Short mmCIF file of C-alpha atoms and ligand atoms in Angstrom, two decimals:
data_model
loop_
_atom_site.label_atom_id
_atom_site.label_comp_id
_atom_site.label_asym_id
_atom_site.label_seq_id
_atom_site.Cartn_x
_atom_site.Cartn_y
_atom_site.Cartn_z
CA MET N 587 9.23 -3.66 -19.72
CA THR N 588 11.87 -6.20 -18.96
CA PRO N 589 10.57 -9.74 -18.45
CA ALA N 590 12.01 -9.45 -15.09
CA THR N 591 9.71 -6.71 -14.27
CA ARG N 592 6.70 -8.38 -15.74
CA LYS N 593 7.36 -11.61 -13.51
CA LEU N 594 7.79 -9.14 -10.53
CA ILE N 595 4.45 -7.70 -11.08
CA GLN N 596 2.94 -11.32 -11.68
CA ASP N 597 4.49 -12.51 -8.18
CA MET N 598 3.49 -9.22 -6.48
CA SER N 599 -0.18 -9.66 -7.51
CA GLU N 600 -0.14 -13.33 -6.56
CA THR N 601 1.21 -12.47 -3.19
CA MET N 602 -1.43 -9.70 -2.60
CA TYR N 603 -4.34 -11.95 -3.73
CA ALA N 604 -3.15 -14.89 -1.60
CA ALA N 605 -2.72 -12.65 1.57
CA PRO N 606 -5.56 -11.67 0.96
CA GLY N 607 -4.72 -8.17 0.57
CA ILE N 608 -5.91 -4.98 -1.63
CA GLY N 609 -2.52 -3.61 -2.45
CA LEU N 610 1.20 -4.46 -2.17
CA ALA N 611 4.33 -2.43 -2.82
CA ALA N 612 7.68 -3.82 -4.23
CA THR N 613 9.40 -2.74 -1.02
CA GLN N 614 7.37 -5.22 0.83
CA VAL N 615 8.85 -8.24 -1.09
CA ASP N 616 12.26 -6.72 -0.67
CA VAL N 617 12.50 -5.33 -4.20
CA HIS N 618 13.59 -1.95 -4.29
CA GLU N 619 11.66 -0.79 -7.49
CA GLN N 620 8.86 1.94 -7.42
CA ILE N 621 6.07 -0.40 -8.36
CA ILE N 622 2.69 -0.97 -6.64
CA VAL N 623 -0.16 -3.32 -7.27
CA ILE N 624 -3.72 -2.67 -6.24
CA ASP N 625 -7.07 -4.35 -6.62
CA VAL N 626 -9.86 -2.88 -4.39
CA SER N 627 -12.72 -4.68 -6.47
CA GLU N 628 -14.74 -7.27 -4.50
CA THR N 629 -14.40 -9.78 -7.43
CA HIS N 630 -10.48 -9.41 -7.35
CA ASP N 631 -10.43 -8.99 -11.08
CA ASP N 632 -9.35 -5.42 -11.36
CA LEU N 633 -5.68 -5.47 -11.00
CA LYS N 634 -4.03 -1.86 -11.30
CA VAL N 635 -0.17 -1.68 -11.66
CA PHE N 636 1.49 1.81 -11.00
CA ILE N 637 5.05 2.08 -11.88
CA ASN N 638 6.88 5.11 -10.58
CA PRO N 639 3.97 6.60 -9.13
CA VAL N 640 3.68 10.15 -8.39
CA LEU N 641 0.85 11.92 -6.26
CA LEU N 642 0.10 14.93 -8.27
CA GLN N 643 -2.77 16.28 -6.31
CA LYS N 644 -4.52 15.60 -2.81
CA ALA N 645 -7.96 16.76 -1.53
CA GLY N 646 -10.32 16.39 1.34
CA GLU N 647 -9.73 14.28 4.30
CA GLU N 648 -11.09 10.97 5.46
CA GLU N 649 -10.54 8.46 8.33
CA ASN N 650 -10.27 4.82 7.52
CA GLU N 651 -9.15 1.79 9.44
CA GLU N 652 -6.17 0.47 7.76
CA GLY N 653 -4.09 -2.88 8.09
CA CYS N 654 -0.79 -3.95 6.39
CA LEU N 655 0.54 -7.18 5.41
CA SER N 656 3.88 -5.72 6.85
CA VAL N 657 2.31 -5.17 10.29
CA PRO N 658 0.21 -8.23 10.87
CA GLY N 659 -2.61 -8.11 13.23
CA ILE N 660 -2.66 -4.41 13.52
CA TYR N 661 -5.64 -2.35 12.30
CA GLU N 662 -5.76 1.49 13.25
CA THR N 663 -7.57 4.53 12.07
CA VAL N 664 -5.39 6.80 9.82
CA ARG N 665 -6.50 10.22 8.54
CA ARG N 666 -5.53 10.75 4.81
CA ALA N 667 -6.52 12.74 1.69
CA ASP N 668 -9.97 11.35 0.30
CA ARG N 669 -9.25 12.30 -3.29
CA VAL N 670 -6.02 11.86 -4.99
CA THR N 671 -4.51 12.37 -8.57
CA VAL N 672 -1.63 10.00 -9.59
CA GLN N 673 0.75 9.78 -12.59
CA ALA N 674 2.35 6.54 -13.31
CA GLN N 675 3.46 4.17 -15.99
CA ASN N 676 1.25 1.02 -16.58
CA GLU N 677 2.74 -2.42 -17.48
CA ASN N 678 3.11 -1.45 -21.00
CA GLY N 679 5.26 1.59 -20.07
CA GLU N 680 2.61 3.95 -20.99
CA THR N 681 2.07 7.03 -18.86
CA PHE N 682 -1.32 7.65 -17.29
CA GLN N 683 -3.11 9.70 -14.82
CA ILE N 684 -6.13 8.62 -12.77
CA GLU N 685 -8.26 10.53 -10.12
CA ALA N 686 -9.04 8.16 -7.33
CA GLU N 687 -11.29 8.56 -4.21
CA GLY N 688 -12.42 6.43 -1.27
CA LEU N 689 -10.80 3.13 -0.73
CA LEU N 690 -8.59 3.27 -3.95
CA ALA N 691 -7.29 6.72 -2.78
CA VAL N 692 -6.47 5.40 0.60
CA CYS N 693 -4.81 2.46 -0.80
CA ILE N 694 -2.90 4.36 -3.37
CA GLN N 695 -1.34 6.68 -0.46
CA HIS N 696 -0.72 3.64 1.62
CA GLU N 697 1.27 1.80 -1.06
CA ILE N 698 3.11 4.78 -2.25
CA ASP N 699 4.22 5.45 1.55
CA HIS N 700 5.78 1.99 1.37
CA LEU N 701 7.95 3.12 -1.63
CA HIS N 702 9.16 5.74 0.55
CA GLY N 703 9.97 3.29 3.39
CA LYS N 704 7.04 4.40 5.44
CA VAL N 705 4.45 2.15 7.27
CA PHE N 706 0.92 3.25 8.12
CA VAL N 707 1.63 3.12 11.90
CA GLU N 708 3.96 6.02 11.44
CA HIS N 709 0.85 8.09 10.79
CA LEU N 710 -0.18 7.50 14.40
CA SER N 711 0.66 9.28 17.63
CA HIS N 712 3.83 8.22 19.35
CA LEU N 713 2.00 6.75 22.23
CA LYS N 714 0.12 4.54 19.84
CA GLN N 715 3.37 3.56 17.81
CA THR N 716 4.93 2.50 21.18
CA ARG N 717 1.98 0.34 21.99
CA ILE N 718 2.01 -1.37 18.48
CA ARG N 719 5.78 -2.15 18.49
CA ALA N 720 5.35 -3.68 22.13
CA LYS N 721 2.38 -5.92 20.58
CA LEU N 722 4.28 -6.87 17.63
CA LYS N 723 7.39 -7.77 19.67
CA LYS N 724 5.14 -9.95 21.84
CA GLN N 725 3.63 -11.61 18.65
CA ARG N 726 7.09 -12.41 17.27
CA ARG N 727 8.24 -13.88 20.68
CA GLU N 728 5.25 -16.15 20.48
CA THR N 729 5.57 -17.33 16.84
CA LEU N 730 9.38 -17.94 16.80
ZN1 LIG D 389 0.94 -1.79 3.75
#
């Protein structure tokens, strides 16, 4: 891995922990590389780095309330697979596969969506999306 990528991963994890959040995709910090960082541990000491992640398998269904650093103040219930198998490279360039479930599975799917330019609210109904857009517009008006 290049020093630039190493630095990017460090910056991304700092941004994620500071937010605080449990996951961050490179696209959220305007870097168009296929990299996500995730730490769903309560002690914030279990950083997982996924480079070029690919979802190999999805199973089951689960509904979870999700929020996103890119859509501040919005929390909505999203239905996703509750078990996933992902292949990616780690920070040493080694390919690995993991099977994840529960919160980690949700977070992986949420962050991979970001790499494809998709935000979690796009999983919601059009009516809900319209309401969220109106709310975000209002927030922006109030903070600028
Ligand atoms: Zn997000």
